[in-house]
PDB file of C-alpha atoms in Angstrom:
ATOM      1  CA  UNK A  28      92.726  88.576 133.495  1.00 68.00           C
ATOM      2  CA  UNK A  29      92.937  85.511 131.296  1.00 84.00           C
ATOM      3  CA  UNK A  30      94.806  82.429 132.508  1.00 92.00           C
ATOM      4  CA  UNK A  31      96.014  81.733 128.957  1.00 98.00           C
ATOM      5  CA  UNK A  32      98.676  84.149 127.715  1.00 98.00           C
ATOM      6  CA  UNK A  33      99.318  84.975 124.067  1.00 98.00           C
ATOM      7  CA  UNK A  34     101.628  87.533 122.447  1.00 98.00           C
ATOM      8  CA  UNK A  35      99.663  90.692 121.704  1.00 97.00           C
ATOM      9  CA  UNK A  36     100.860  90.821 118.114  1.00 98.00           C
ATOM     10  CA  UNK A  37     102.892  88.974 115.505  1.00 98.00           C
ATOM     11  CA  UNK A  38     103.679  89.956 111.943  1.00 97.00           C
ATOM     12  CA  UNK A  39     105.176  88.506 108.802  1.00 97.00           C
ATOM     13  CA  UNK A  40     105.553  89.083 105.107  1.00 97.00           C
ATOM     14  CA  UNK A  41     103.378  87.257 102.595  1.00 97.00           C
ATOM     15  CA  UNK A  42     104.550  83.679 102.199  1.00 97.00           C
ATOM     16  CA  UNK A  43     106.325  83.566 105.552  1.00 97.00           C
ATOM     17  CA  UNK A  44     105.464  81.445 108.570  1.00 97.00           C
ATOM     18  CA  UNK A  45     104.271  82.927 111.847  1.00 98.00           C
ATOM     19  CA  UNK A  46     103.674  81.114 115.129  1.00 98.00           C
ATOM     20  CA  UNK A  47     101.378  82.135 117.962  1.00 98.00           C
ATOM     21  CA  UNK A  48     101.967  80.720 121.426  1.00 98.00           C
ATOM     22  CA  UNK A  49      99.370  80.086 124.112  1.00 98.00           C
ATOM     23  CA  UNK A  50     100.855  79.640 127.572  1.00 98.00           C
ATOM     24  CA  UNK A  51      98.820  78.160 130.376  1.00 98.00           C
ATOM     25  CA  UNK A  52      99.446  76.283 133.612  1.00 97.00           C
ATOM     26  CA  UNK A  53      98.919  73.002 135.423  1.00 96.00           C
ATOM     27  CA  UNK A  54      95.217  73.735 135.897  1.00 96.00           C
ATOM     28  CA  UNK A  55      94.421  74.039 132.207  1.00 97.00           C
ATOM     29  CA  UNK A  56      96.695  73.029 129.309  1.00 97.00           C
ATOM     30  CA  UNK A  57      99.134  71.296 131.638  1.00 97.00           C
ATOM     31  CA  UNK A  58      96.300  69.211 133.074  1.00 96.00           C
ATOM     32  CA  UNK A  59      95.766  67.704 129.631  1.00 96.00           C
ATOM     33  CA  UNK A  60      92.760  69.696 128.511  1.00 96.00           C
ATOM     34  CA  UNK A  61      92.479  70.239 124.800  1.00 96.00           C
ATOM     35  CA  UNK A  62      93.314  73.562 123.154  1.00 98.00           C
ATOM     36  CA  UNK A  63      91.236  75.078 120.383  1.00 98.00           C
ATOM     37  CA  UNK A  64      91.904  78.094 118.169  1.00 98.00           C
ATOM     38  CA  UNK A  65      89.664  80.753 116.661  1.00 98.00           C
ATOM     39  CA  UNK A  66      90.156  83.404 114.001  1.00 98.00           C
ATOM     40  CA  UNK A  67      88.260  86.680 114.242  1.00 98.00           C
ATOM     41  CA  UNK A  68      88.303  88.869 111.171  1.00 97.00           C
ATOM     42  CA  UNK A  69      87.621  92.577 111.762  1.00 94.00           C
ATOM     43  CA  UNK A  70      83.994  93.269 112.604  1.00 93.00           C
ATOM     44  CA  UNK A  71      82.929  89.623 112.531  1.00 97.00           C
ATOM     45  CA  UNK A  72      82.226  86.789 114.947  1.00 98.00           C
ATOM     46  CA  UNK A  73      84.993  84.314 115.819  1.00 98.00           C
ATOM     47  CA  UNK A  74      85.392  81.258 113.623  1.00 98.00           C
ATOM     48  CA  UNK A  75      86.692  77.870 114.728  1.00 98.00           C
ATOM     49  CA  UNK A  76      90.120  77.264 113.189  1.00 98.00           C
ATOM     50  CA  UNK A  77      91.634  74.301 115.082  1.00 98.00           C
ATOM     51  CA  UNK A  78      89.903  71.950 117.521  1.00 97.00           C
ATOM     52  CA  UNK A  79      91.307  69.387 119.936  1.00 96.00           C
ATOM     53  CA  UNK A  80      94.878  70.659 119.522  1.00 97.00           C
ATOM     54  CA  UNK A  81      95.544  69.637 115.932  1.00 98.00           C
ATOM     55  CA  UNK A  82      92.310  69.148 113.989  1.00 97.00           C
ATOM     56  CA  UNK A  83      91.032  71.440 111.240  1.00 98.00           C
ATOM     57  CA  UNK A  84      87.297  71.790 110.539  1.00 97.00           C
ATOM     58  CA  UNK A  85      86.211  71.260 106.967  1.00 96.00           C
ATOM     59  CA  UNK A  86      87.100  74.274 104.827  1.00 96.00           C
ATOM     60  CA  UNK A  87      90.049  75.493 106.901  1.00 97.00           C
ATOM     61  CA  UNK A  88      93.217  75.547 104.765  1.00 96.00           C
ATOM     62  CA  UNK A  89      96.054  73.254 105.764  1.00 96.00           C
ATOM     63  CA  UNK A  90      98.265  76.347 106.083  1.00 97.00           C
ATOM     64  CA  UNK A  91      96.912  76.463 109.644  1.00 98.00           C
ATOM     65  CA  UNK A  92      98.207  73.887 112.100  1.00 98.00           C
ATOM     66  CA  UNK A  93      98.134  73.430 115.847  1.00 98.00           C
ATOM     67  CA  UNK A  94     100.205  71.662 118.465  1.00 97.00           C
ATOM     68  CA  UNK A  95     100.267  71.227 122.247  1.00 97.00           C
ATOM     69  CA  UNK A  96     103.068  70.354 124.624  1.00 95.00           C
ATOM     70  CA  UNK A  97     103.282  70.601 128.393  1.00 96.00           C
ATOM     71  CA  UNK A  98     101.591  73.778 129.578  1.00 97.00           C
ATOM     72  CA  UNK A  99     101.598  75.469 126.162  1.00 98.00           C
ATOM     73  CA  UNK A 100     100.108  75.252 122.698  1.00 98.00           C
ATOM     74  CA  UNK A 101     100.949  76.856 119.375  1.00 98.00           C
ATOM     75  CA  UNK A 102      99.229  77.861 116.166  1.00 98.00           C
ATOM     76  CA  UNK A 103     101.352  78.055 113.022  1.00 98.00           C
ATOM     77  CA  UNK A 104     100.353  79.834 109.850  1.00 98.00           C
ATOM     78  CA  UNK A 105     102.506  78.900 106.876  1.00 97.00           C
ATOM     79  CA  UNK A 106     102.453  80.694 103.534  1.00 97.00           C
ATOM     80  CA  UNK A 107     101.005  83.816 105.154  1.00 97.00           C
ATOM     81  CA  UNK A 108      98.405  85.599 103.044  1.00 97.00           C
ATOM     82  CA  UNK A 109      96.873  89.071 103.225  1.00 96.00           C
ATOM     83  CA  UNK A 110      93.482  87.632 104.156  1.00 96.00           C
ATOM     84  CA  UNK A 111      95.034  86.057 107.277  1.00 97.00           C
ATOM     85  CA  UNK A 112      95.120  89.458 108.985  1.00 97.00           C
ATOM     86  CA  UNK A 113      92.911  88.922 112.006  1.00 97.00           C
ATOM     87  CA  UNK A 114      92.826  88.336 115.734  1.00 98.00           C
ATOM     88  CA  UNK A 115      93.497  84.797 116.929  1.00 98.00           C
ATOM     89  CA  UNK A 116      92.428  83.275 120.250  1.00 98.00           C
ATOM     90  CA  UNK A 117      93.242  80.008 121.969  1.00 98.00           C
ATOM     91  CA  UNK A 118      90.692  78.354 124.255  1.00 98.00           C
ATOM     92  CA  UNK A 119      90.841  75.557 126.817  1.00 97.00           C
ATOM     93  CA  UNK A 120      89.308  74.494 130.131  1.00 96.00           C
ATOM     94  CA  UNK A 121      90.539  75.387 133.604  1.00 96.00           C
ATOM     95  CA  UNK A 122      89.783  73.071 136.520  1.00 95.00           C
ATOM     96  CA  UNK A 123      90.471  75.712 139.162  1.00 94.00           C
ATOM     97  CA  UNK A 124      88.002  78.134 137.626  1.00 93.00           C
ATOM     98  CA  UNK A 125      85.696  75.294 136.500  1.00 92.00           C
ATOM     99  CA  UNK A 126      85.182  77.215 133.288  1.00 93.00           C
ATOM    100  CA  UNK A 127      86.109  77.498 129.642  1.00 95.00           C
ATOM    101  CA  UNK A 128      88.864  80.061 129.219  1.00 97.00           C
ATOM    102  CA  UNK A 129      90.133  82.053 126.264  1.00 98.00           C
ATOM    103  CA  UNK A 130      93.616  83.367 125.648  1.00 98.00           C
ATOM    104  CA  UNK A 131      94.433  87.064 125.639  1.00 98.00           C
ATOM    105  CA  UNK A 132      94.378  87.188 121.847  1.00 98.00           C
ATOM    106  CA  UNK A 133      96.987  87.867 119.162  1.00 98.00           C
ATOM    107  CA  UNK A 134      96.705  90.298 116.275  1.00 98.00           C
ATOM    108  CA  UNK A 135      98.379  89.002 113.126  1.00 98.00           C
ATOM    109  CA  UNK A 136      99.592  91.632 110.682  1.00 97.00           C
ATOM    110  CA  UNK A 137     100.707  90.838 107.135  1.00 96.00           C
ATOM    111  CA  UNK A 138     103.436  93.284 106.174  1.00 94.00           C
TER     112      UNK A 138
ATOM    113  CA  UNK B   9      70.678  76.987 106.992  1.00 95.00           C
ATOM    114  CA  UNK B  10      72.552  76.201 110.186  1.00 97.00           C
ATOM    115  CA  UNK B  11      72.691  79.391 112.210  1.00 98.00           C
ATOM    116  CA  UNK B  12      72.372  81.174 115.528  1.00 98.00           C
ATOM    117  CA  UNK B  13      70.718  84.583 115.788  1.00 98.00           C
ATOM    118  CA  UNK B  14      71.012  86.711 118.911  1.00 98.00           C
ATOM    119  CA  UNK B  15      68.643  89.476 119.928  1.00 98.00           C
ATOM    120  CA  UNK B  16      67.700  91.542 122.958  1.00 98.00           C
ATOM    121  CA  UNK B  17      70.741  93.759 123.353  1.00 97.00           C
ATOM    122  CA  UNK B  18      70.496  97.465 124.014  1.00 97.00           C
ATOM    123  CA  UNK B  19      71.251 100.317 126.374  1.00 98.00           C
ATOM    124  CA  UNK B  20      70.511  99.779 130.056  1.00 98.00           C
ATOM    125  CA  UNK B  21      71.401 101.699 133.189  1.00 97.00           C
ATOM    126  CA  UNK B  22      73.816 100.166 135.686  1.00 97.00           C
ATOM    127  CA  UNK B  23      71.806  98.038 138.092  1.00 98.00           C
ATOM    128  CA  UNK B  24      69.228  97.251 135.435  1.00 98.00           C
ATOM    129  CA  UNK B  25      68.227  94.009 133.733  1.00 98.00           C
ATOM    130  CA  UNK B  26      68.147  92.659 130.201  1.00 98.00           C
ATOM    131  CA  UNK B  27      67.260  89.301 128.634  1.00 98.00           C
ATOM    132  CA  UNK B  28      69.134  88.088 125.586  1.00 98.00           C
ATOM    133  CA  UNK B  29      67.765  85.445 123.234  1.00 98.00           C
ATOM    134  CA  UNK B  30      69.528  83.186 120.754  1.00 98.00           C
ATOM    135  CA  UNK B  31      67.351  81.483 118.138  1.00 98.00           C
ATOM    136  CA  UNK B  32      68.823  78.416 116.457  1.00 98.00           C
ATOM    137  CA  UNK B  33      67.928  76.820 113.143  1.00 97.00           C
ATOM    138  CA  UNK B  34      69.128  74.071 110.863  1.00 97.00           C
ATOM    139  CA  UNK B  35      70.278  71.519 113.447  1.00 96.00           C
ATOM    140  CA  UNK B  36      68.985  69.226 116.218  1.00 96.00           C
ATOM    141  CA  UNK B  37      68.946  71.915 118.899  1.00 96.00           C
ATOM    142  CA  UNK B  38      68.528  69.741 121.998  1.00 96.00           C
ATOM    143  CA  UNK B  39      71.564  67.633 121.045  1.00 96.00           C
ATOM    144  CA  UNK B  40      73.992  70.476 121.606  1.00 96.00           C
ATOM    145  CA  UNK B  41      75.367  72.352 124.570  1.00 96.00           C
ATOM    146  CA  UNK B  42      75.337  76.123 124.109  1.00 97.00           C
ATOM    147  CA  UNK B  43      77.259  79.008 125.621  1.00 97.00           C
ATOM    148  CA  UNK B  44      77.332  82.767 125.770  1.00 98.00           C
ATOM    149  CA  UNK B  45      80.690  84.420 125.075  1.00 98.00           C
ATOM    150  CA  UNK B  46      81.210  88.166 125.329  1.00 98.00           C
ATOM    151  CA  UNK B  47      83.693  90.675 123.996  1.00 98.00           C
ATOM    152  CA  UNK B  48      84.087  94.109 125.545  1.00 98.00           C
ATOM    153  CA  UNK B  49      84.903  96.948 123.127  1.00 96.00           C
ATOM    154  CA  UNK B  50      88.432  96.494 121.805  1.00 95.00           C
ATOM    155  CA  UNK B  51      89.042  93.558 124.152  1.00 96.00           C
ATOM    156  CA  UNK B  52      89.341  89.780 123.956  1.00 97.00           C
ATOM    157  CA  UNK B  53      86.826  86.979 124.300  1.00 98.00           C
ATOM    158  CA  UNK B  54      85.391  85.940 127.665  1.00 97.00           C
ATOM    159  CA  UNK B  55      83.274  82.832 128.219  1.00 97.00           C
ATOM    160  CA  UNK B  56      80.239  83.844 130.294  1.00 97.00           C
ATOM    161  CA  UNK B  57      77.914  80.889 130.725  1.00 97.00           C
ATOM    162  CA  UNK B  58      76.917  77.561 129.212  1.00 96.00           C
ATOM    163  CA  UNK B  59      74.346  74.803 129.546  1.00 96.00           C
ATOM    164  CA  UNK B  60      73.793  71.239 128.490  1.00 96.00           C
ATOM    165  CA  UNK B  61      71.469  70.082 125.733  1.00 95.00           C
ATOM    166  CA  UNK B  62      68.660  69.327 128.157  1.00 95.00           C
ATOM    167  CA  UNK B  63      69.259  72.507 130.143  1.00 95.00           C
ATOM    168  CA  UNK B  64      69.622  70.523 133.358  1.00 95.00           C
ATOM    169  CA  UNK B  65      73.273  71.507 133.862  1.00 95.00           C
ATOM    170  CA  UNK B  66      74.360  75.137 133.871  1.00 96.00           C
ATOM    171  CA  UNK B  67      77.739  76.784 134.282  1.00 95.00           C
ATOM    172  CA  UNK B  68      78.887  80.348 134.926  1.00 96.00           C
ATOM    173  CA  UNK B  69      82.029  82.444 134.966  1.00 95.00           C
ATOM    174  CA  UNK B  70      82.826  83.891 138.386  1.00 95.00           C
ATOM    175  CA  UNK B  71      82.337  87.398 137.032  1.00 96.00           C
ATOM    176  CA  UNK B  72      78.608  86.811 136.425  1.00 98.00           C
ATOM    177  CA  UNK B  73      77.697  84.140 138.959  1.00 97.00           C
ATOM    178  CA  UNK B  74      74.648  85.159 140.984  1.00 97.00           C
ATOM    179  CA  UNK B  75      73.686  87.903 138.516  1.00 98.00           C
ATOM    180  CA  UNK B  76      73.157  86.075 135.198  1.00 98.00           C
ATOM    181  CA  UNK B  77      70.945  83.056 134.515  1.00 98.00           C
ATOM    182  CA  UNK B  78      71.154  80.880 131.415  1.00 98.00           C
ATOM    183  CA  UNK B  79      68.231  78.758 130.251  1.00 98.00           C
ATOM    184  CA  UNK B  80      66.837  77.177 127.114  1.00 98.00           C
ATOM    185  CA  UNK B  81      63.485  76.227 125.603  1.00 98.00           C
ATOM    186  CA  UNK B  82      64.071  73.252 123.339  1.00 97.00           C
ATOM    187  CA  UNK B  83      60.514  73.502 121.964  1.00 97.00           C
ATOM    188  CA  UNK B  84      61.398  76.946 120.617  1.00 98.00           C
ATOM    189  CA  UNK B  85      65.028  76.209 119.696  1.00 98.00           C
ATOM    190  CA  UNK B  86      66.075  79.188 121.798  1.00 98.00           C
ATOM    191  CA  UNK B  87      68.578  79.834 124.561  1.00 98.00           C
ATOM    192  CA  UNK B  88      68.321  82.803 126.907  1.00 98.00           C
ATOM    193  CA  UNK B  89      70.600  84.848 129.124  1.00 98.00           C
ATOM    194  CA  UNK B  90      68.845  86.776 131.871  1.00 98.00           C
ATOM    195  CA  UNK B  91      71.195  89.513 133.054  1.00 98.00           C
ATOM    196  CA  UNK B  92      70.432  91.282 136.333  1.00 98.00           C
ATOM    197  CA  UNK B  93      72.334  93.873 138.362  1.00 98.00           C
ATOM    198  CA  UNK B  94      74.197  94.927 135.249  1.00 98.00           C
ATOM    199  CA  UNK B  95      77.498  96.754 135.665  1.00 98.00           C
ATOM    200  CA  UNK B  96      79.399  99.090 133.384  1.00 98.00           C
ATOM    201  CA  UNK B  97      81.963  96.323 132.908  1.00 97.00           C
ATOM    202  CA  UNK B  98      79.290  94.038 131.439  1.00 98.00           C
ATOM    203  CA  UNK B  99      79.239  96.253 128.343  1.00 98.00           C
ATOM    204  CA  UNK B 100      80.134  93.982 125.429  1.00 98.00           C
ATOM    205  CA  UNK B 101      79.003  92.173 122.340  1.00 98.00           C
ATOM    206  CA  UNK B 102      77.383  88.945 123.498  1.00 98.00           C
ATOM    207  CA  UNK B 103      77.778  85.965 121.188  1.00 98.00           C
ATOM    208  CA  UNK B 104      75.829  82.735 121.299  1.00 98.00           C
ATOM    209  CA  UNK B 105      78.077  79.758 120.518  1.00 98.00           C
ATOM    210  CA  UNK B 106      77.423  76.054 119.983  1.00 97.00           C
ATOM    211  CA  UNK B 107      79.536  73.174 121.262  1.00 94.00           C
ATOM    212  CA  UNK B 108      80.057  70.379 118.743  1.00 88.00           C
ATOM    213  CA  UNK B 109      77.891  68.025 120.829  1.00 85.00           C
ATOM    214  CA  UNK B 110      76.388  67.639 124.294  1.00 82.00           C
ATOM    215  CA  UNK B 111      79.476  66.998 126.378  1.00 86.00           C
ATOM    216  CA  UNK B 112      80.799  68.125 129.732  1.00 86.00           C
ATOM    217  CA  UNK B 113      82.360  71.606 129.790  1.00 86.00           C
ATOM    218  CA  UNK B 114      85.934  70.328 129.822  1.00 85.00           C
ATOM    219  CA  UNK B 115      85.391  69.092 126.278  1.00 87.00           C
ATOM    220  CA  UNK B 116      83.707  72.233 124.940  1.00 91.00           C
ATOM    221  CA  UNK B 117      84.794  74.060 121.847  1.00 95.00           C
ATOM    222  CA  UNK B 118      82.572  76.272 119.729  1.00 96.00           C
ATOM    223  CA  UNK B 119      81.955  75.308 116.135  1.00 96.00           C
ATOM    224  CA  UNK B 120      79.084  77.688 115.370  1.00 97.00           C
ATOM    225  CA  UNK B 121      78.713  81.328 116.398  1.00 98.00           C
ATOM    226  CA  UNK B 122      76.014  83.928 116.006  1.00 98.00           C
ATOM    227  CA  UNK B 123      76.716  87.495 114.887  1.00 98.00           C
ATOM    228  CA  UNK B 124      76.322  88.874 118.399  1.00 98.00           C
ATOM    229  CA  UNK B 125      74.194  91.479 120.130  1.00 98.00           C
ATOM    230  CA  UNK B 126      75.549  94.596 121.814  1.00 98.00           C
ATOM    231  CA  UNK B 127      74.794  95.296 125.451  1.00 98.00           C
ATOM    232  CA  UNK B 128      75.693  98.699 126.830  1.00 98.00           C
ATOM    233  CA  UNK B 129      75.402  99.373 130.546  1.00 98.00           C
ATOM    234  CA  UNK B 130      75.758 103.104 131.023  1.00 95.00           C
ATOM    235  CA  UNK B 131      74.069 106.006 132.740  1.00 93.00           C
TER     236      UNK B 131
END
């Protein structure tokens, strides 16, 4: 069982904004550890989308943005596009487990 | 080209062993920490193990501690995962993933991933 909880699915029409939450605890996000986000298209390896809470690697559109507050973090996708259909995972560090941890994952569907 | 390429997956009986390899190219291999991340069929991502650029520091998830061993050969630009006492629940695609530098685990995030290799533990 992951220590970072995400909604199993979110959906939106093209052009809309969707937000994915990542809820942790005082031993991970709440302890100040950074949160990172990955996109996994069907049948492919994960790809880094957001690092250190708010930063986008080169080539990632600015439609993707991240934030962190307290024991939670969020990924927002604005101007939703068909090619955004994928699974999204948050990742952080947990000092109880002494390990990197991933969220439960969220499937984004474009209606 | 900057890339990671996993190999060594396959079908193994529960209780058996397997060694995965991840060959890197296109970057200064010893300057980066590396990890193995797995994904069971239809499931989410699980961090399995990681090690520092020199290989001197290693880290494991509780689920594999005592059964899996991570190592690297910086002269061959390759990282390994020796998996012993395999269980049915170890069945997954195993990805090799690179940290963006050689930092302590609390700073890790993975900016480069391989395509993965499938391990199936079944009788």
